[in-house]
Amino acid sequence: MSIQITVTEFLLLGFSDIRELQILHFMVFLGIYPIALTGNLLIKAIALDHHLHTPMYFFLMNLSILDLGCISIVDPKSMANSLMSTKVISYYGCIIQVFSFRFFVTDEPPLLIIMAYDWYIAICQPLHYKSMMNRKACVQMATSIWISCVLNSALHTGNTFAIIFCGDDEMEQFFCETLQLLKLASYDSHLREIGAIAFSVYFALNCYF
């Protein structure tokens, strides 16, 4: 009879226990994170200019939001852990990180496809560009991407945390990652993830057709 152990936190072992290396990691990310943050905020500020209310800048602004989300969901927690010499992340903090990271990462490919489609229409069908890529169409495409990726991320996150963990709470990563979490399962949970991945592939292929 298996014993179910309630996991309340996880240990992120992606970086060294040596204090000097932890400080180095903090300093490196402290230099990279503000630069990435400033660059994406500048893109958003430029795109808000009323002279630049074109589909290209609209989708570029959406892309900058995704980049902001990707770096902001991982870097601050990693930097805080390195600075305070701890490796702990709470169970619910891990859920939020898994959902948010998957959401922002899976949002990017379909958005890039739409940006490529925008360029295609502008070059190959310039006379129909304004009618095909009007503001309403752009908002609808962006909204459909965001909603689809929320559902996709919710599916993966719910599927991942529906498993029973065997009590081991150590992950060889500096943030919560689905594959690392599956290694902590008390039974073979790969069939669950294969089903979720199959759905994601189907979702991704729909972006091309």
Tab-separated table of C-alpha atoms in Angstrom, residues 57-185:
chain	number	residue	atom	x	y	z
A	57	TYR	CA	3.347	47.651	-34.151
A	58	PHE	CA	0.178	46.251	-32.585
A	59	PHE	CA	1.543	42.708	-32.772
A	60	LEU	CA	5.015	43.911	-31.791
A	61	MET	CA	3.501	45.354	-28.617
A	62	ASN	CA	1.855	42.008	-27.895
A	63	LEU	CA	5.208	40.299	-28.445
A	64	SER	CA	6.906	42.663	-25.982
A	65	ILE	CA	4.248	41.800	-23.384
A	66	LEU	CA	5.080	38.112	-23.844
A	67	ASP	CA	8.805	38.757	-23.429
A	68	LEU	CA	8.124	40.783	-20.287
A	69	GLY	CA	6.046	37.913	-18.918
A	70	CYS	CA	8.651	35.260	-19.705
A	71	ILE	CA	11.481	37.043	-17.929
A	72	SER	CA	9.360	38.354	-15.055
A	73	ILE	CA	7.903	34.989	-14.086
A	74	VAL	CA	11.331	33.341	-13.676
A	75	ASP	CA	14.118	35.884	-13.114
A	76	PRO	CA	12.923	37.764	-9.981
A	77	LYS	CA	12.299	34.547	-8.011
A	78	SER	CA	15.613	33.083	-9.141
A	79	MET	CA	17.435	36.282	-8.187
A	80	ALA	CA	15.726	36.408	-4.773
A	81	ASN	CA	16.656	32.776	-4.060
A	82	SER	CA	20.293	33.416	-4.968
A	83	LEU	CA	20.480	36.582	-2.877
A	84	MET	CA	18.890	34.974	0.188
A	85	SER	CA	20.764	31.677	-0.317
A	86	THR	CA	17.584	29.623	-0.450
A	87	LYS	CA	16.164	27.235	-3.030
A	88	VAL	CA	12.559	26.998	-1.870
A	89	ILE	CA	9.434	27.734	-3.887
A	90	SER	CA	5.963	27.082	-2.484
A	91	TYR	CA	3.565	24.563	-4.035
A	92	TYR	CA	1.163	27.270	-5.175
A	93	GLY	CA	4.046	29.469	-6.315
A	94	CYS	CA	5.181	26.571	-8.491
A	95	ILE	CA	1.682	26.207	-9.971
A	96	ILE	CA	1.627	29.903	-10.872
A	97	GLN	CA	5.107	29.685	-12.384
A	98	VAL	CA	4.306	26.601	-14.484
A	99	PHE	CA	1.046	28.074	-15.773
A	100	SER	CA	2.460	31.536	-16.510
A	101	PHE	CA	5.682	30.332	-18.133
A	102	ARG	CA	3.860	27.869	-20.384
A	103	PHE	CA	1.302	30.534	-21.273
A	104	PHE	CA	3.889	33.122	-22.316
A	105	VAL	CA	6.066	30.594	-24.170
A	106	THR	CA	3.236	28.961	-26.141
A	107	ASP	CA	1.773	32.366	-27.000
A	108	GLU	CA	4.818	33.425	-28.982
A	109	PRO	CA	4.817	31.028	-32.018
A	110	PRO	CA	1.225	31.773	-33.148
A	111	LEU	CA	1.871	35.490	-32.672
A	112	LEU	CA	4.970	35.300	-34.883
A	113	ILE	CA	2.945	33.406	-37.488
A	114	ILE	CA	0.360	36.180	-37.559
A	115	MET	CA	3.129	38.776	-37.900
A	116	ALA	CA	4.504	36.802	-40.853
A	117	TYR	CA	1.003	36.668	-42.330
A	118	ASP	CA	0.749	40.454	-41.918
A	119	TRP	CA	3.970	40.892	-43.909
A	120	TYR	CA	2.727	38.451	-46.560
A	121	ILE	CA	-0.501	40.407	-47.070
A	122	ALA	CA	1.387	43.726	-47.139
A	123	ILE	CA	3.795	42.483	-49.834
A	124	CYS	CA	1.655	40.147	-51.947
A	125	GLN	CA	-1.767	41.780	-51.654
A	126	PRO	CA	-1.126	45.458	-50.918
A	127	LEU	CA	-4.451	46.609	-52.377
A	128	HIS	CA	-6.391	44.400	-49.938
A	129	TYR	CA	-4.131	45.065	-46.953
A	130	LYS	CA	-6.263	47.680	-45.173
A	131	SER	CA	-9.450	45.681	-45.545
A	132	MET	CA	-7.890	42.354	-44.471
A	133	MET	CA	-5.688	43.649	-41.636
A	134	ASN	CA	-7.995	46.239	-40.127
A	135	ARG	CA	-8.046	46.977	-36.407
A	136	LYS	CA	-10.988	44.660	-35.698
A	137	ALA	CA	-9.301	41.725	-37.434
A	138	CYS	CA	-6.032	42.325	-35.558
A	139	VAL	CA	-7.780	42.491	-32.175
A	140	GLN	CA	-9.740	39.318	-32.935
A	141	MET	CA	-6.606	37.397	-33.934
A	142	ALA	CA	-4.664	38.562	-30.873
A	143	THR	CA	-7.580	37.802	-28.547
A	144	SER	CA	-8.018	34.306	-29.995
A	145	ILE	CA	-4.318	33.616	-29.396
A	146	TRP	CA	-4.435	34.791	-25.777
A	147	ILE	CA	-7.596	32.805	-24.981
A	148	SER	CA	-6.323	29.641	-26.705
A	149	CYS	CA	-3.020	29.799	-24.840
A	150	VAL	CA	-4.800	30.311	-21.504
A	151	LEU	CA	-6.788	27.120	-22.146
A	152	ASN	CA	-3.692	25.254	-23.314
A	153	SER	CA	-1.692	26.351	-20.257
A	154	ALA	CA	-4.565	25.499	-17.909
A	155	LEU	CA	-4.751	21.999	-19.436
A	156	HIS	CA	-1.019	21.357	-18.992
A	157	THR	CA	-0.867	22.842	-15.500
A	158	GLY	CA	-3.936	20.960	-14.283
A	159	ASN	CA	-2.606	17.756	-15.834
A	160	THR	CA	0.796	18.215	-14.182
A	161	PHE	CA	-0.448	18.962	-10.670
A	162	ALA	CA	-3.143	16.269	-10.760
A	163	ILE	CA	-0.382	13.710	-10.194
A	164	ILE	CA	0.547	12.420	-6.745
A	165	PHE	CA	4.103	13.319	-5.745
A	166	CYS	CA	6.148	10.638	-4.021
A	167	GLY	CA	7.573	12.967	-1.360
A	168	ASP	CA	10.786	13.918	-3.159
A	169	ASP	CA	10.670	17.695	-3.673
A	170	GLU	CA	14.022	18.389	-5.366
A	171	MET	CA	14.187	19.608	-8.974
A	172	GLU	CA	17.377	19.958	-11.011
A	173	GLN	CA	16.265	23.291	-12.411
A	174	PHE	CA	16.190	26.947	-11.300
A	175	PHE	CA	12.454	27.284	-11.960
A	176	CYS	CA	9.427	24.978	-11.900
A	177	GLU	CA	9.405	22.919	-15.072
A	178	THR	CA	6.843	20.322	-16.141
A	179	LEU	CA	9.343	17.568	-17.015
A	180	GLN	CA	11.109	17.972	-13.676
A	181	LEU	CA	7.784	17.769	-11.853
A	182	LEU	CA	6.858	14.567	-13.693
A	183	LYS	CA	10.059	12.972	-12.390
A	184	LEU	CA	8.741	13.485	-8.861
A	185	ALA	CA	5.512	11.564	-9.538
